[in-house]
Short mmCIF file of C-alpha atoms and ligand atoms in Angstrom, two decimals:
data_model
loop_
_atom_site.label_atom_id
_atom_site.label_comp_id
_atom_site.label_asym_id
_atom_site.label_seq_id
_atom_site.Cartn_x
_atom_site.Cartn_y
_atom_site.Cartn_z
CA UNK A 90 -80.44 74.29 -159.63
CA UNK A 91 -83.46 75.09 -157.37
CA UNK A 92 -83.39 73.93 -154.00
CA UNK A 93 -86.17 71.27 -153.58
CA UNK A 94 -89.07 73.02 -151.50
CA UNK A 95 -90.32 72.16 -148.52
CA UNK A 96 -93.46 73.22 -146.05
CA UNK A 97 -92.44 73.36 -141.99
CA UNK A 98 -95.90 74.25 -140.02
CA UNK A 99 -95.45 75.64 -136.80
CA UNK A 100 -98.24 74.23 -134.18
CA UNK A 101 -97.28 77.08 -131.65
CA UNK A 102 -100.45 78.85 -131.72
CA UNK A 103 -102.52 75.39 -130.79
CA UNK A 104 -100.73 75.59 -127.93
CA UNK A 105 -102.29 79.32 -127.75
CA UNK A 106 -105.69 78.48 -127.37
CA UNK A 107 -104.66 75.25 -124.54
CA UNK A 108 -102.88 78.68 -122.96
CA UNK A 109 -106.01 80.24 -122.46
CA UNK A 110 -108.09 78.76 -120.48
CA UNK A 111 -105.08 75.88 -118.55
CA UNK A 112 -106.86 73.37 -119.86
CA UNK A 113 -104.77 70.27 -121.47
CA UNK A 114 -106.56 70.33 -124.41
CA UNK A 115 -105.76 70.49 -127.32
CA UNK A 116 -102.43 69.02 -128.35
CA UNK A 117 -99.91 70.98 -130.19
CA UNK A 118 -98.09 67.49 -130.35
CA UNK A 119 -101.00 65.64 -131.58
CA UNK A 120 -102.04 68.22 -134.22
CA UNK A 121 -98.02 68.07 -135.38
CA UNK A 122 -98.63 64.35 -135.63
CA UNK A 123 -101.64 65.10 -138.28
CA UNK A 124 -99.86 67.37 -140.04
CA UNK A 125 -96.90 65.05 -139.84
CA UNK A 126 -99.32 62.57 -141.39
CA UNK A 127 -100.73 65.00 -144.56
CA UNK A 128 -97.57 66.21 -145.74
CA UNK A 129 -95.43 68.34 -143.52
CA UNK A 130 -92.08 68.17 -143.96
CA UNK A 131 -91.14 69.23 -140.81
CA UNK A 132 -92.57 70.79 -137.63
CA UNK A 133 -92.05 74.41 -135.92
CA UNK A 134 -92.07 74.87 -132.57
CA UNK A 135 -91.09 78.32 -130.61
CA UNK A 136 -90.25 77.98 -127.09
CA UNK A 137 -90.60 81.12 -126.01
CA UNK A 138 -88.86 82.24 -122.13
CA UNK A 139 -92.49 83.38 -120.69
CA UNK A 140 -93.29 79.86 -122.18
CA UNK A 141 -96.99 81.44 -123.23
CA UNK A 142 -97.81 78.54 -125.57
CA UNK A 143 -95.21 76.09 -126.11
CA UNK A 144 -93.84 74.38 -123.09
CA UNK A 145 -90.41 71.92 -122.45
CA UNK A 146 -92.74 68.63 -122.24
CA UNK A 147 -94.30 69.65 -125.69
CA UNK A 148 -90.73 69.83 -126.66
CA UNK A 149 -89.94 66.06 -125.25
CA UNK A 150 -92.59 64.70 -126.69
CA UNK A 151 -92.02 66.29 -130.35
CA UNK A 152 -88.93 64.11 -130.13
CA UNK A 153 -89.98 61.45 -128.55
CA UNK A 154 -93.18 60.62 -131.21
CA UNK A 155 -92.19 62.98 -134.34
CA UNK A 156 -90.34 60.94 -137.35
CA UNK A 157 -90.00 64.00 -139.41
CA UNK A 158 -87.55 66.69 -138.87
CA UNK A 159 -88.23 69.33 -135.67
CA UNK A 160 -87.35 73.09 -135.98
CA UNK A 161 -87.21 74.54 -132.66
CA UNK A 162 -87.67 78.59 -132.92
CA UNK A 163 -85.73 79.72 -129.87
CA UNK A 164 -83.89 82.88 -128.56
CA UNK A 165 -80.65 83.42 -127.49
CA UNK A 166 -81.37 82.78 -123.35
CA UNK A 167 -78.73 80.95 -122.11
CA UNK A 168 -81.35 78.14 -120.20
CA UNK A 169 -83.24 78.13 -123.47
CA UNK A 170 -79.88 77.20 -125.66
CA UNK A 171 -79.02 74.45 -122.92
CA UNK A 172 -82.47 72.90 -123.14
CA UNK A 173 -82.09 72.96 -127.12
CA UNK A 174 -78.09 71.61 -126.28
CA UNK A 175 -79.68 68.95 -124.48
CA UNK A 176 -82.89 67.80 -126.03
CA UNK A 177 -80.91 67.92 -129.52
CA UNK A 178 -83.68 69.05 -132.14
CA UNK A 179 -82.89 68.05 -136.37
CA UNK A 180 -82.92 72.07 -136.69
CA UNK A 181 -83.13 75.49 -134.25
CA UNK A 182 -84.30 78.48 -136.30
CA UNK A 183 -82.63 81.55 -133.64
CA UNK A 184 -84.82 84.75 -133.71
CA UNK A 185 -84.87 87.80 -131.44
CA UNK A 186 -87.62 88.40 -128.74
CA UNK A 187 -89.43 91.11 -126.56
CA UNK A 188 -91.43 89.70 -124.25
CA UNK A 189 -94.13 92.22 -124.93
CA UNK A 190 -94.70 91.73 -128.78
CA UNK A 191 -97.58 89.59 -130.00
CA UNK A 192 -94.94 87.15 -132.63
CA UNK A 193 -91.72 87.65 -133.59
CA UNK A 194 -91.94 91.09 -135.27
CA UNK A 195 -88.64 90.86 -136.50
CA UNK A 196 -85.03 89.53 -137.51
CA UNK A 197 -82.02 89.49 -135.50
CA UNK A 198 -79.84 92.13 -134.64
CA UNK A 199 -76.69 90.58 -135.78
CA UNK A 200 -74.58 93.48 -135.13
CA UNK A 201 -75.88 93.65 -131.48
CA UNK A 202 -75.90 90.78 -130.68
CA UNK A 203 -73.00 88.78 -132.95
CA UNK A 204 -70.95 87.61 -130.63
CA UNK A 205 -74.02 86.27 -128.62
CA UNK A 206 -75.01 84.44 -131.95
CA UNK A 207 -71.18 83.63 -132.74
CA UNK A 208 -71.43 81.35 -129.55
CA UNK A 209 -74.69 80.17 -129.58
CA UNK A 210 -74.62 78.94 -133.25
CA UNK A 211 -70.96 77.22 -132.77
CA UNK A 212 -72.27 75.59 -129.89
CA UNK A 213 -75.59 74.11 -131.23
CA UNK A 214 -73.85 73.26 -135.14
CA UNK A 215 -71.02 71.29 -132.52
CA UNK A 216 -73.75 69.58 -131.41
CA UNK A 217 -75.31 68.47 -134.86
CA UNK A 218 -77.94 70.71 -134.92
CA UNK A 219 -78.44 72.50 -138.34
CA UNK A 220 -78.99 76.02 -136.92
CA UNK A 221 -80.81 79.43 -139.47
CA UNK A 222 -80.85 82.50 -138.34
CA UNK A 223 -84.35 84.16 -138.66
CA UNK A 224 -83.26 87.99 -140.59
CA UNK A 225 -85.22 91.01 -141.87
CA UNK A 226 -84.47 91.42 -145.68
CA UNK A 227 -81.62 93.47 -145.96
CA UNK A 228 -78.46 93.27 -147.50
CA UNK A 229 -76.66 94.46 -144.59
CA UNK A 230 -78.67 91.69 -142.60
CA UNK A 231 -77.12 88.66 -145.33
CA UNK A 232 -73.99 90.04 -145.36
CA UNK A 233 -73.63 89.64 -141.54
CA UNK A 234 -75.54 86.23 -141.68
CA UNK A 235 -73.00 85.52 -144.76
CA UNK A 236 -69.65 85.65 -142.15
CA UNK A 237 -71.30 84.03 -139.79
CA UNK A 238 -72.05 80.69 -141.57
CA UNK A 239 -75.13 79.16 -140.62
CA UNK A 240 -76.43 76.55 -142.25
CA UNK A 241 -79.71 78.72 -143.03
CA UNK A 242 -81.07 81.88 -142.73
CA UNK A 243 -84.79 82.31 -142.67
CA UNK A 244 -85.98 85.70 -144.05
CA UNK A 245 -88.55 87.68 -142.34
CA UNK A 246 -91.80 87.71 -144.97
CA UNK A 247 -93.64 90.07 -142.35
CA UNK A 248 -93.45 93.42 -144.58
CA UNK A 249 -94.48 91.63 -147.37
CA UNK A 250 -97.81 89.76 -145.77
CA UNK A 251 -98.62 93.37 -144.33
CA UNK A 252 -97.94 95.61 -147.51
CA UNK A 253 -101.34 97.25 -147.62
CA UNK A 254 -100.97 98.55 -151.41
CA UNK A 255 -99.11 96.92 -154.54
CA UNK A 256 -96.57 99.14 -154.70
CA UNK A 257 -95.03 98.14 -150.96
CA UNK A 258 -95.88 94.49 -151.78
CA UNK A 259 -93.77 94.94 -155.08
CA UNK A 260 -90.78 96.35 -153.01
CA UNK A 261 -91.49 93.96 -150.30
CA UNK A 262 -91.01 91.20 -152.73
CA UNK A 263 -87.90 92.96 -154.60
CA UNK A 264 -85.70 93.25 -151.17
CA UNK A 265 -86.81 89.16 -150.67
CA UNK A 266 -85.26 88.46 -153.49
CA UNK A 267 -82.54 90.21 -153.25
CA UNK A 268 -81.36 89.07 -150.27
CA UNK A 269 -82.44 85.71 -150.91
CA UNK A 270 -79.95 85.69 -153.82
CA UNK A 271 -77.06 86.98 -151.81
CA UNK A 272 -77.82 84.22 -149.23
CA UNK A 273 -77.54 81.62 -151.77
CA UNK A 274 -74.62 82.63 -153.55
CA UNK A 275 -72.76 82.68 -150.22
CA UNK A 276 -73.80 78.62 -149.50
CA UNK A 277 -76.55 79.70 -147.38
CA UNK A 278 -80.11 78.08 -147.49
CA UNK A 279 -83.02 80.31 -147.82
CA UNK A 280 -86.03 79.44 -145.87
CA UNK A 281 -88.79 82.05 -145.33
CA UNK A 282 -91.65 82.71 -142.80
CA UNK A 283 -94.31 85.38 -141.19
CA UNK A 284 -97.54 86.09 -141.92
CA UNK A 285 -97.19 84.20 -145.13
CA UNK A 286 -101.29 82.00 -145.49
CA UNK A 287 -103.04 80.59 -149.03
CA UNK A 288 -103.10 83.30 -150.85
CA UNK A 289 -99.84 84.97 -150.86
CA UNK A 290 -97.56 82.36 -150.38
CA UNK A 291 -97.59 80.99 -154.23
CA UNK A 292 -96.65 84.55 -155.51
CA UNK A 293 -93.77 84.62 -153.02
CA UNK A 294 -92.67 81.64 -154.12
CA UNK A 295 -93.44 82.83 -158.21
CA UNK A 296 -91.16 85.78 -157.51
CA UNK A 297 -88.24 84.43 -155.09
CA UNK A 298 -87.98 80.04 -156.31
CA UNK A 299 -85.01 80.28 -154.30
CA UNK A 300 -86.37 80.37 -151.27
CA UNK A 301 -86.40 76.33 -150.25
CA UNK A 302 -88.42 76.12 -147.01
CA UNK A 303 -91.63 78.43 -145.87
CA UNK A 304 -92.35 78.09 -142.01
CA UNK A 305 -96.22 78.75 -141.62
CA UNK A 306 -98.18 78.73 -138.52
CA UNK A 307 -101.23 81.13 -137.44
CA UNK A 308 -102.72 80.48 -141.43
CA UNK A 309 -102.75 76.96 -140.96
CA UNK A 310 -103.70 76.17 -137.34
CA UNK A 311 -107.15 78.92 -138.23
CA UNK A 312 -107.98 77.19 -142.02
CA UNK A 313 -107.90 74.13 -139.29
CA UNK A 314 -110.57 75.42 -137.25
CA UNK A 315 -112.89 74.89 -140.36
CA UNK A 316 -111.72 72.00 -142.45
CA UNK A 317 -109.13 70.03 -140.22
CA UNK A 318 -105.08 70.07 -139.52
CA UNK A 319 -104.94 66.89 -142.32
CA UNK A 320 -106.53 69.44 -145.14
CA UNK A 321 -104.65 72.82 -143.94
CA UNK A 322 -101.77 71.27 -144.33
CA UNK A 323 -102.87 69.51 -147.47
CA UNK A 324 -103.90 72.75 -149.12
CA UNK A 325 -101.14 74.66 -147.96
CA UNK A 326 -98.21 72.08 -149.10
CA UNK A 327 -99.90 71.41 -152.08
CA UNK A 328 -99.48 75.44 -152.63
CA UNK A 329 -96.19 75.63 -151.37
CA UNK A 330 -94.52 72.59 -152.91
CA UNK A 331 -96.99 71.64 -156.34
CA UNK A 332 -95.98 68.94 -158.03
CA UNK A 333 -95.65 64.71 -156.67
CA UNK A 334 -93.84 64.42 -153.35
CA UNK A 335 -90.11 62.70 -154.33
CA UNK A 336 -89.94 59.48 -153.36
CA UNK A 337 -87.23 58.87 -150.14
CA UNK A 338 -83.58 58.01 -151.10
CA UNK A 339 -82.80 54.69 -151.46
N1 LIG B 665 -91.32 81.89 -138.77
C1 LIG B 665 -90.53 82.54 -137.94
C2 LIG B 665 -89.08 82.36 -137.55
C3 LIG B 665 -91.48 82.71 -137.29
O1 LIG B 665 -91.59 84.07 -135.57
C4 LIG B 665 -92.74 82.44 -136.95
C5 LIG B 665 -94.12 83.39 -136.16
O2 LIG B 665 -93.49 82.01 -134.85
C6 LIG B 665 -92.45 82.04 -137.89
C7 LIG B 665 -92.32 81.41 -138.84
C8 LIG B 665 -94.36 81.70 -138.81
O3 LIG B 665 -95.96 82.64 -138.61
P1 LIG B 665 -96.96 82.26 -138.72
O4 LIG B 665 -97.37 82.21 -137.81
O5 LIG B 665 -96.51 84.10 -139.05
O6 LIG B 665 -96.94 81.92 -139.84
#
């Protein structure tokens, strides 16, 4: 049976705009609350080591005010892991981080960081946090993730999103489909994210129905400039989760 589909909305880039001028606005927490009201199933923020957009106080306020799960994207930096353990979001997604990158440009190096990942995964899971690992759609990465047994893998969809021609896009889709199949066989939830937008998300989900959650940021924040945050989220949710919203369990 296919998993229920979720839309996670990443509000980092509301904070990017705030950081651009050092103003108190626009507030990523206000955007997250609007997104939740418009139907987002969870909110993602990336507390980066350089604090270039989201700050600790944003995470604290989100945890106080949000009624849907918060997914904290984070590196293995010991200070960030301690912060996650102390604040206990419902979910976290472990990602690689390089200071000079514009955004998260690839999945985790599971071979190099295996011991640190195992340690963080155990500590975060023991604290009741559902952990996902951000991985490239490559067989070795999926096999290594399967051994570590997180709750989920989030498959990096950058190669698909950035494909310059149909052939490259088809190859990228096939890689994602095969990674998703293997992860699901290993009992892991399958999430996807990076570079997804209003035109490429439906073909991805049609080709890889095993994807249970899409985490999307840049495209939603960009669309919100023209139609407002609630409408941008409603439009994306209609693409990611077509059909009526299921009633919450009694
Ligand atoms: N998922 C992960 C793990 C990411 O690192 C990012 C980028 O911050 C996203 C999803 C969202 O990507 P985008 O902003 O391109 O939609």
